CSV table of C-alpha atoms in Angstrom, one decimal:
chain,number,residue,atom,x,y,z
A,58,MET,CA,98.3,31.5,229.0
A,59,ASN,CA,95.8,32.1,226.2
A,60,PRO,CA,97.4,32.7,222.5
A,61,PRO,CA,97.4,36.5,221.5
A,62,THR,CA,94.4,37.3,219.5
A,63,VAL,CA,94.9,38.0,215.9
A,64,PRO,CA,92.9,40.6,214.0
A,65,ALA,CA,90.7,39.2,211.2
A,66,TRP,CA,91.8,42.0,208.9
A,67,PRO,CA,95.6,42.3,209.0
A,68,ALA,CA,95.7,42.0,205.1
A,69,ALA,CA,93.9,45.4,205.0
A,70,ARG,CA,96.6,47.5,206.4
A,71,HIS,CA,99.3,47.0,203.9
A,72,GLY,CA,97.4,46.7,200.6
A,73,TRP,CA,98.2,49.9,198.4
A,74,ALA,CA,101.0,48.1,196.5
A,75,GLN,CA,98.7,45.2,195.6
A,76,ALA,CA,96.3,47.6,195.0
A,77,VAL,CA,98.3,49.7,192.6
A,78,GLY,CA,99.4,46.7,190.9
A,79,ALA,CA,96.0,45.5,190.1
A,80,VAL,CA,94.8,48.7,188.9
A,81,LEU,CA,97.7,49.5,186.6
A,82,THR,CA,97.7,45.8,185.5
A,83,GLY,CA,94.0,46.1,184.4
A,84,LEU,CA,94.6,49.4,182.9
A,85,ALA,CA,97.3,48.0,180.8
A,86,VAL,CA,95.4,45.2,179.6
A,87,MET,CA,92.4,47.3,178.8
A,88,VAL,CA,94.5,49.8,176.8
A,89,LEU,CA,96.2,46.8,175.1
A,90,VAL,CA,93.2,45.1,173.9
A,91,ALA,CA,92.0,48.5,172.5
A,92,ALA,CA,95.0,49.4,170.9
A,93,LEU,CA,95.3,46.2,169.3
A,94,GLY,CA,92.0,46.0,168.2
A,95,LEU,CA,91.9,49.6,166.8
A,96,TRP,CA,95.0,48.9,165.0
A,97,ALA,CA,93.5,46.0,163.3
A,98,ALA,CA,90.8,48.2,162.3
A,99,GLY,CA,93.1,50.7,160.8
A,100,ALA,CA,93.1,53.5,163.1
A,101,GLY,CA,97.0,53.3,163.2
A,102,SER,CA,96.7,55.5,160.2
A,103,LEU,CA,94.9,58.3,161.6
A,104,PRO,CA,96.7,61.5,161.0
A,105,ASP,CA,98.5,63.9,163.6
A,106,GLY,CA,99.1,61.2,166.1
A,107,ALA,CA,95.6,60.7,167.1
A,108,PHE,CA,95.8,56.9,167.6
A,109,PRO,CA,96.6,57.2,171.3
A,110,ARG,CA,93.6,59.5,171.7
A,111,VAL,CA,91.3,57.1,169.9
A,112,VAL,CA,92.4,54.3,172.0
A,113,ALA,CA,91.8,56.4,175.3
A,114,ALA,CA,88.4,57.0,174.1
A,115,ALA,CA,87.6,53.4,173.4
A,116,VAL,CA,88.8,52.5,177.2
A,117,VAL,CA,86.6,55.5,178.4
A,118,THR,CA,83.5,54.0,176.6
A,119,ALA,CA,84.3,50.5,177.9
A,120,VAL,CA,84.0,51.7,181.4
A,121,GLY,CA,80.6,53.3,180.8
A,122,GLY,CA,82.3,56.8,180.4
A,123,SER,CA,80.8,59.5,178.3
A,124,VAL,CA,82.5,60.3,174.6
A,125,ARG,CA,80.5,63.0,172.9
A,126,LEU,CA,80.9,63.2,169.1
A,127,THR,CA,81.6,66.7,167.8
A,128,GLY,CA,81.2,68.4,164.3
A,129,ASP,CA,81.5,71.6,162.4
A,130,ALA,CA,80.9,72.3,158.7
A,131,GLY,CA,81.0,76.1,158.7
A,132,ALA,CA,77.9,78.5,158.6
A,133,LEU,CA,76.2,77.2,155.5
A,134,ALA,CA,76.2,73.4,156.6
A,135,ARG,CA,74.7,71.3,159.0
A,136,SER,CA,76.5,68.5,160.7
A,137,GLN,CA,75.3,66.1,163.5
A,138,ALA,CA,76.8,63.0,164.9
A,139,THR,CA,75.8,60.6,167.7
A,140,LEU,CA,77.4,57.4,168.8
A,141,THR,CA,76.4,55.1,171.6
A,142,VAL,CA,78.2,51.8,171.9
A,143,LEU,CA,80.5,49.9,174.4
A,144,PRO,CA,83.4,47.7,173.1
A,145,LEU,CA,82.7,44.9,175.3
A,146,SER,CA,85.7,42.9,174.5
A,147,VAL,CA,87.7,45.7,176.3
A,148,THR,CA,85.2,45.8,179.3
A,149,LEU,CA,85.5,42.2,179.6
A,150,ALA,CA,89.3,42.2,179.5
A,151,GLY,CA,89.3,44.8,182.4
A,152,ALA,CA,86.7,43.3,184.3
A,153,LEU,CA,88.3,40.1,184.6
A,154,VAL,CA,91.8,41.5,185.5
A,155,LEU,CA,90.6,44.1,188.1
A,156,GLY,CA,88.1,41.1,189.6
A,157,ALA,CA,91.2,38.8,189.9
A,158,GLY,CA,93.3,41.5,191.4
A,159,PHE,CA,90.7,42.7,193.7
A,160,LEU,CA,90.4,38.7,195.1
A,161,ARG,CA,93.9,37.9,195.2
A,162,PRO,CA,94.7,39.3,198.6
A,163,LEU,CA,91.6,38.0,200.0
A,164,ARG,CA,92.2,34.3,198.9
A,165,HIS,CA,92.5,31.5,201.4
A,166,ARG,CA,90.0,33.4,203.9
A,167,ALA,CA,86.7,32.2,205.1
A,168,VAL,CA,85.6,35.3,206.4
A,169,ALA,CA,86.4,39.0,206.1
A,170,SER,CA,84.7,41.9,207.8
A,171,ALA,CA,82.7,44.5,205.9
A,172,GLY,CA,85.3,47.2,206.9
A,173,GLU,CA,88.1,45.1,205.3
A,174,LEU,CA,86.1,44.5,202.0
A,175,GLY,CA,85.2,48.2,202.2
A,176,GLY,CA,88.7,49.2,202.6
A,177,TRP,CA,90.1,47.3,199.6
A,178,ALA,CA,87.2,48.7,197.5
A,179,GLY,CA,88.0,52.2,198.6
A,180,ARG,CA,91.8,51.7,197.6
A,181,PHE,CA,90.8,50.6,194.3
A,182,ALA,CA,88.3,53.4,193.8
A,183,VAL,CA,90.9,56.1,195.0
A,184,LEU,CA,93.5,54.5,192.6
A,185,TRP,CA,90.8,54.4,189.7
A,186,LEU,CA,89.7,58.1,190.0
A,187,PRO,CA,93.0,59.7,188.8
A,188,VAL,CA,92.8,57.1,185.9
A,189,LEU,CA,89.5,57.9,184.8
A,190,VAL,CA,90.5,61.6,184.9
A,191,GLY,CA,93.5,61.1,182.9
A,192,LEU,CA,91.7,59.1,180.2
A,193,ALA,CA,88.9,61.8,179.7
A,194,PHE,CA,91.1,64.5,179.2
A,195,ALA,CA,93.1,62.5,176.7
A,196,ALA,CA,90.2,61.2,174.9
A,197,ARG,CA,89.8,64.2,172.7
A,198,ARG,CA,90.6,65.3,169.0
A,199,THR,CA,89.3,66.7,165.9
A,200,PHE,CA,89.3,65.2,162.4
A,201,ALA,CA,88.8,66.6,158.5
A,202,VAL,CA,86.1,64.6,157.1
A,203,ASP,CA,86.7,63.4,153.8
A,204,VAL,CA,83.6,63.9,151.6
A,205,GLY,CA,85.1,62.3,148.3
A,206,SER,CA,84.8,63.8,145.0
A,207,GLY,CA,81.6,65.1,143.4
A,208,THR,CA,79.0,67.7,144.4
A,209,LEU,CA,79.4,67.9,147.8
A,210,SER,CA,83.2,68.2,147.5
A,211,ASP,CA,82.8,71.1,145.2
A,212,LEU,CA,80.5,73.1,147.4
A,213,THR,CA,82.7,72.4,150.5
A,214,ASP,CA,85.3,74.2,148.5
A,215,LEU,CA,83.6,76.8,147.0
A,216,PHE,CA,82.0,78.1,150.3
A,217,ASP,CA,85.1,77.0,152.6
A,218,ALA,CA,83.1,74.8,154.5
A,219,ALA,CA,85.2,71.9,155.0
A,220,PRO,CA,83.5,69.5,157.6
A,221,THR,CA,85.2,68.4,160.8
A,222,ALA,CA,84.3,65.6,163.2
A,223,GLY,CA,85.9,64.6,166.7
A,224,PHE,CA,85.1,63.6,170.0
A,225,THR,CA,85.3,64.8,173.5
A,226,THR,CA,84.5,63.7,176.9
A,227,ASP,CA,82.3,65.0,179.8
A,228,VAL,CA,84.5,64.4,182.6
A,229,PRO,CA,82.1,64.4,185.5
A,230,SER,CA,79.9,61.7,183.9
A,231,THR,CA,83.0,59.9,183.0
A,232,VAL,CA,84.1,59.7,186.5
A,233,LEU,CA,80.8,58.8,188.0
A,234,PHE,CA,80.0,56.0,185.8
A,235,GLY,CA,83.5,54.6,185.7
A,236,LEU,CA,83.5,54.4,189.6
A,237,LEU,CA,79.9,52.7,189.2
A,238,TRP,CA,81.6,50.4,186.7
A,239,LEU,CA,84.3,49.6,189.1
A,240,ALA,CA,81.8,49.2,191.8
A,241,GLY,CA,80.1,46.6,189.8
A,242,VAL,CA,83.1,44.7,188.8
A,243,LEU,CA,84.2,44.5,192.4
A,244,LEU,CA,80.7,43.2,193.6
A,245,LEU,CA,80.4,40.7,190.9
A,246,ALA,CA,83.7,39.4,191.7
A,247,LEU,CA,82.7,38.9,195.3
A,248,LEU,CA,79.3,37.3,194.2
A,249,THR,CA,80.8,34.8,191.6
A,250,SER,CA,84.0,33.7,193.3
A,251,ARG,CA,83.3,30.6,195.5
A,252,GLY,CA,86.4,31.3,197.9
A,253,ALA,CA,86.1,34.8,198.3
A,254,PRO,CA,85.4,35.7,202.3
A,255,LEU,CA,82.0,37.7,202.9
A,256,PRO,CA,81.1,39.2,206.3
A,257,ALA,CA,79.8,36.6,208.7
A,258,ARG,CA,76.3,37.7,208.5
A,259,LEU,CA,76.1,37.3,204.7
A,260,LEU,CA,77.5,33.6,204.7
A,261,ARG,CA,74.2,32.1,205.0
A,262,ARG,CA,72.8,34.1,201.9
A,263,GLN,CA,75.7,33.0,199.8
A,264,GLU,CA,74.2,29.7,198.9
A,265,SER,CA,71.3,31.1,196.9
A,266,VAL,CA,73.3,33.7,195.1
A,267,ARG,CA,77.0,32.6,194.5
A,268,PRO,CA,76.3,29.5,192.4
A,269,ALA,CA,73.7,31.2,190.2
A,270,ALA,CA,76.0,34.1,189.5
A,271,HIS,CA,79.0,31.8,188.9
A,272,ALA,CA,76.9,29.7,186.4
A,273,MET,CA,76.1,33.2,184.6
A,274,VAL,CA,79.5,34.1,184.4
A,275,GLY,CA,80.5,30.6,183.1
A,276,LEU,CA,77.6,30.7,180.5
A,277,LEU,CA,78.9,34.3,179.2
A,278,LEU,CA,82.4,33.2,178.9
A,279,ALA,CA,81.5,29.9,177.1
A,280,TYR,CA,79.7,32.0,174.4
A,281,VAL,CA,82.7,34.3,174.1
A,282,VAL,CA,84.9,30.9,173.7
A,283,VAL,CA,82.5,29.6,171.0
A,284,GLY,CA,82.5,33.0,169.1
A,285,LEU,CA,86.4,32.9,169.3
A,286,VAL,CA,86.6,29.6,168.1
A,287,GLY,CA,84.1,30.8,165.1
A,288,ALA,CA,86.5,33.5,164.4
A,289,VAL,CA,89.4,31.2,164.1
A,290,ILE,CA,87.5,29.0,161.8
A,291,THR,CA,86.3,32.1,159.6
A,292,VAL,CA,90.2,33.5,159.5
A,293,LEU,CA,91.2,30.1,158.3
A,294,THR,CA,88.6,29.6,155.7
A,295,ARG,CA,87.7,33.0,154.4
A,296,GLY,CA,90.3,35.3,155.4
A,297,HIS,CA,89.9,38.6,156.5
A,298,ALA,CA,92.1,38.3,159.2
A,299,ALA,CA,92.4,42.0,160.0
A,300,THR,CA,88.7,42.5,160.2
A,301,VAL,CA,87.9,39.5,162.1
A,302,THR,CA,90.6,40.5,164.6
A,303,ALA,CA,89.2,43.9,165.1
A,304,LEU,CA,85.8,42.6,165.9
A,305,VAL,CA,87.3,39.7,168.3
A,306,LEU,CA,89.4,42.4,170.4
A,307,LEU,CA,86.8,45.3,170.2
A,308,GLY,CA,83.4,43.7,170.1
A,309,LEU,CA,83.1,39.8,170.2
A,310,PRO,CA,80.6,40.1,173.2
A,311,ASN,CA,78.6,42.6,171.5
A,312,LEU,CA,77.7,40.0,168.9
A,313,VAL,CA,77.8,36.5,170.9
A,314,TRP,CA,75.8,37.8,174.0
A,315,PRO,CA,72.8,39.3,171.8
A,316,ALA,CA,73.1,35.7,169.8
A,317,LEU,CA,72.4,34.0,173.2
A,318,THR,CA,69.2,36.1,173.8
A,319,LEU,CA,68.1,35.3,170.1
A,320,GLY,CA,68.6,31.7,170.6
A,321,LEU,CA,66.3,32.1,173.7
A,322,GLY,CA,63.7,33.5,171.2
A,323,ALA,CA,64.3,37.1,171.8
A,324,THR,CA,63.6,40.0,169.1
A,325,TRP,CA,65.9,42.8,168.3
A,326,ASN,CA,65.4,45.8,166.2
A,327,GLY,CA,68.1,47.5,164.0
A,328,ARG,CA,69.2,49.1,160.8
A,329,VAL,CA,72.6,49.9,158.8
A,330,GLU,CA,72.3,52.6,156.4
A,331,GLY,CA,75.1,54.5,154.5
A,332,PRO,CA,78.6,54.2,153.6
A,333,PHE,CA,79.7,53.0,156.9
A,334,GLY,CA,78.7,50.0,159.3
A,335,LEU,CA,80.2,47.4,161.7
A,336,PRO,CA,82.5,44.6,160.9
A,337,VAL,CA,79.6,42.0,161.5
A,338,PRO,CA,79.0,38.7,159.8
A,339,HIS,CA,77.2,39.2,156.5
A,340,VAL,CA,74.2,37.5,157.3
A,341,LEU,CA,73.6,40.1,160.0
A,342,ASP,CA,74.5,43.0,157.7
A,343,GLU,CA,71.8,41.7,154.8
A,344,VAL,CA,69.2,41.5,157.6
A,345,LEU,CA,69.8,45.1,159.0
A,346,ARG,CA,70.6,46.9,155.6
A,347,THR,CA,66.9,47.7,154.8
A,348,PRO,CA,65.2,51.1,153.9
A,349,ASP,CA,63.3,50.7,157.4
A,350,VAL,CA,64.1,49.4,160.9
A,351,SER,CA,64.3,45.3,160.7
A,352,THR,CA,63.4,42.7,162.8
A,353,LEU,CA,66.3,40.5,164.2
A,354,ASP,CA,65.4,37.3,165.4
A,355,VAL,CA,66.5,33.6,164.6
A,356,ARG,CA,63.5,33.3,161.9
A,357,SER,CA,64.7,36.2,160.1
A,358,LEU,CA,68.6,35.4,160.3
A,359,ALA,CA,67.6,31.7,159.1
A,360,ALA,CA,65.8,33.1,156.1
A,361,HIS,CA,69.3,34.1,154.9
A,362,ASP,CA,71.3,31.2,156.5
A,363,GLY,CA,69.9,28.3,157.8
A,364,ARG,CA,72.6,27.7,160.3
A,365,MET,CA,71.2,30.1,162.5
A,366,TRP,CA,68.9,27.8,164.2
A,367,TRP,CA,71.9,26.2,165.8
A,368,LEU,CA,71.6,29.3,167.9
A,369,VAL,CA,68.8,27.7,169.5
A,370,VAL,CA,70.5,24.3,169.9
A,371,ALA,CA,73.4,26.1,171.4
A,372,ALA,CA,71.2,27.7,174.2
A,373,ALA,CA,69.5,24.3,174.8
A,374,VAL,CA,72.8,22.7,175.5
A,375,LEU,CA,74.4,25.2,177.5
A,376,LEU,CA,71.5,26.7,179.7
A,377,PRO,CA,71.0,23.0,181.3
A,378,ALA,CA,74.8,22.8,181.5
A,379,ALA,CA,74.8,26.0,183.5
A,380,GLY,CA,72.0,24.7,185.5
A,381,PHE,CA,73.8,21.8,186.2
A,382,ARG,CA,76.9,23.8,187.4
A,383,MET,CA,74.9,26.0,189.6
A,384,ALA,CA,73.3,23.0,191.4
A,385,VAL,CA,76.5,21.1,192.1
A,386,ARG,CA,77.8,24.2,193.6
A,387,SER,CA,74.6,24.3,195.7
A,388,PRO,CA,73.9,22.7,199.0
A,389,ALA,CA,72.4,19.2,198.2
A,390,ARG,CA,69.4,19.9,200.5
A,391,MET,CA,68.2,22.6,198.1
A,392,ARG,CA,64.9,21.6,196.2
A,393,LEU,CA,64.6,21.4,192.8
A,394,TRP,CA,62.2,24.4,192.6
A,395,GLN,CA,64.9,26.4,194.3
A,396,HIS,CA,67.2,25.7,191.8
A,397,ALA,CA,64.7,26.5,189.0
A,398,VAL,CA,63.7,29.9,190.8
A,399,HIS,CA,67.5,30.9,191.1
A,400,LEU,CA,68.4,30.2,187.8
A,401,ALA,CA,65.3,32.1,186.4
A,402,VAL,CA,66.3,35.2,188.2
A,403,ALA,CA,70.1,34.9,187.5
A,404,LEU,CA,69.1,34.5,183.8
A,405,ALA,CA,66.6,37.3,183.8
A,406,ALA,CA,69.4,39.7,185.4
A,407,THR,CA,71.9,38.4,182.8
A,408,VAL,CA,69.7,39.1,179.7
A,409,LEU,CA,68.8,42.4,181.1
A,410,MET,CA,72.5,43.1,181.4
A,411,ILE,CA,73.2,42.2,177.7
A,412,CYS,CA,70.1,44.2,176.5
A,413,LEU,CA,71.6,47.3,178.3
A,414,THR,CA,75.0,47.0,177.3
A,415,ALA,CA,75.1,45.6,173.8
A,416,ARG,CA,72.7,47.9,172.2
A,417,MET,CA,74.1,50.3,169.8
A,418,SER,CA,73.7,53.3,167.9
A,419,ALA,CA,75.7,55.7,165.6
A,420,HIS,CA,74.5,58.2,163.2
A,421,TYR,CA,76.4,60.7,161.0
A,422,GLY,CA,74.9,63.4,159.0
A,423,LEU,CA,76.2,66.2,156.6
A,424,SER,CA,74.0,68.9,154.7
A,425,LEU,CA,75.3,71.6,152.6
A,426,LEU,CA,72.7,74.2,151.4
A,427,GLY,CA,70.3,71.2,151.5
A,428,ILE,CA,72.0,70.0,148.2
A,429,GLY,CA,74.4,67.6,149.0
A,430,GLU,CA,74.1,64.9,152.0
A,431,LEU,CA,76.5,62.3,153.3
A,432,THR,CA,74.7,60.1,155.8
A,433,GLY,CA,75.0,56.8,157.7
A,434,GLU,CA,73.5,55.1,160.6
A,435,VAL,CA,73.7,52.0,162.6
A,436,LEU,CA,71.2,50.8,164.9
A,437,LEU,CA,70.7,47.8,167.2
A,438,ARG,CA,68.1,47.7,170.3
A,439,PRO,CA,66.4,44.9,171.9
A,440,ARG,CA,62.8,44.2,172.9
A,441,LEU,CA,63.8,44.3,176.4
A,442,TRP,CA,61.0,43.0,178.5
A,443,GLN,CA,60.3,40.2,176.1
A,444,ALA,CA,63.9,39.3,176.3
A,445,VAL,CA,64.0,39.3,180.1
A,446,GLY,CA,60.6,37.1,180.1
A,447,LEU,CA,62.1,34.5,177.8
A,448,GLY,CA,65.1,34.6,180.1
A,449,ALA,CA,63.1,33.8,183.2
A,450,LEU,CA,61.2,31.3,181.5
A,451,TRP,CA,64.3,29.5,180.1
A,452,GLY,CA,66.1,29.8,183.5
A,453,LEU,CA,63.0,28.0,185.1
A,454,VAL,CA,63.3,25.1,182.8
A,455,ALA,CA,67.2,24.9,182.6
A,456,GLY,CA,67.3,25.4,186.6
A,457,PHE,CA,64.9,22.3,187.2
A,458,LEU,CA,66.9,20.1,184.7
A,459,GLY,CA,70.3,21.0,185.9
A,460,GLY,CA,69.0,20.1,189.6
A,461,LEU,CA,67.5,16.8,188.6
A,462,LEU,CA,70.7,15.9,186.9
A,463,ALA,CA,72.9,17.1,189.8
A,464,ARG,CA,70.4,15.1,192.2
A,465,THR,CA,70.7,11.9,190.1
A,466,LEU,CA,74.5,11.9,190.1
A,467,ARG,CA,74.8,12.7,193.4
A,468,HIS,CA,72.5,9.5,194.4
A,469,GLY,CA,74.3,7.3,191.9
A,470,GLY,CA,71.3,7.1,189.7
A,471,PRO,CA,67.5,7.2,189.7
A,472,ALA,CA,66.0,7.4,193.2
A,473,ARG,CA,64.1,4.3,194.2
A,474,PRO,CA,61.3,4.1,196.1
A,475,THR,CA,61.7,3.6,199.8
A,476,PRO,CA,60.2,0.2,201.0
A,477,PRO,CA,57.2,0.2,203.4
A,478,PRO,CA,58.1,-0.6,207.0
A,479,ASP,CA,57.5,-4.3,208.1
């Protein structure tokens, strides 16, 4: 008698409890990281119980949602404000937790059907949808703007034009981009996990994708760890614990991932103007706080602090290490030029992601009868295709070196020439 046939997708039938646990855990981690970071930044003192609203707005922006700034200063005044920035620390924390929760029920599996993977992704999407809607409606608040003392303050009192600023969300775009963000997280989890099951027809293609994707995730996390160590050293030697904590919990990848591109030779353009800025290292504030848009690269940073040349050294060390990590996870039959091409494509895609997610812009302007003005601006944007091209070039070299080192270790030393036949 033949043994009974067991379906290949039993875990997909009863996965709602696990999906609920993963989604709630991911949401809780994102809210916690955002709340602690904003509290360290001083947002806990916002009036009228606005702190939870600001936390919700931070989580919305972290998943790609749309938060729109609003302003009003009466009929005699002009007020405008824009903000485009992703708190990538919150994004990274949520992505790691949700990705791990998605993969956990699929562990110890070699193959999974497309239907089963789609079923798990569908569960997560169905549960993530009300989370996005709830966050979008919660992330709304209006504040009174303190214009200080002087002419501008006197004019606002005289004309009863006290300025207000706030934020609101566009629910449809928040839902759309939030679901796309979730889909990207789940897809990356499948691509970067060595043991995650795939449909049988895709198993052959994993050899050229998974090792490179895994190496890039490791590279990005390595830069975050280095940045975290640097933050701890800064607190121990210079203090400013609250500012550094806010930076780590809200935007550490916003600094260290562009630092990776700078180490490759990429150029960013930026500017900081006005009474507000970002809690960035002093050398970065010096380079960006100029009358015109500044050029940000290793050379301009090193002109203020020679230690910035270590960014190039870090790239020269960590990229071949990523290439080696990719090569040892690849089949031994893979050739050196294949290692080089795979890492070049992966690094170019990684640099593109950094350039698209780490750019930022913020502007606030208030003018009353053209007499008094209160303005501020923060801008940071990459030279996109230059950075992507440099990433591909560095990837070719690092992939070749990593593959060469892996081949040398596999063979126990340099390859010896084969003796001629007798």
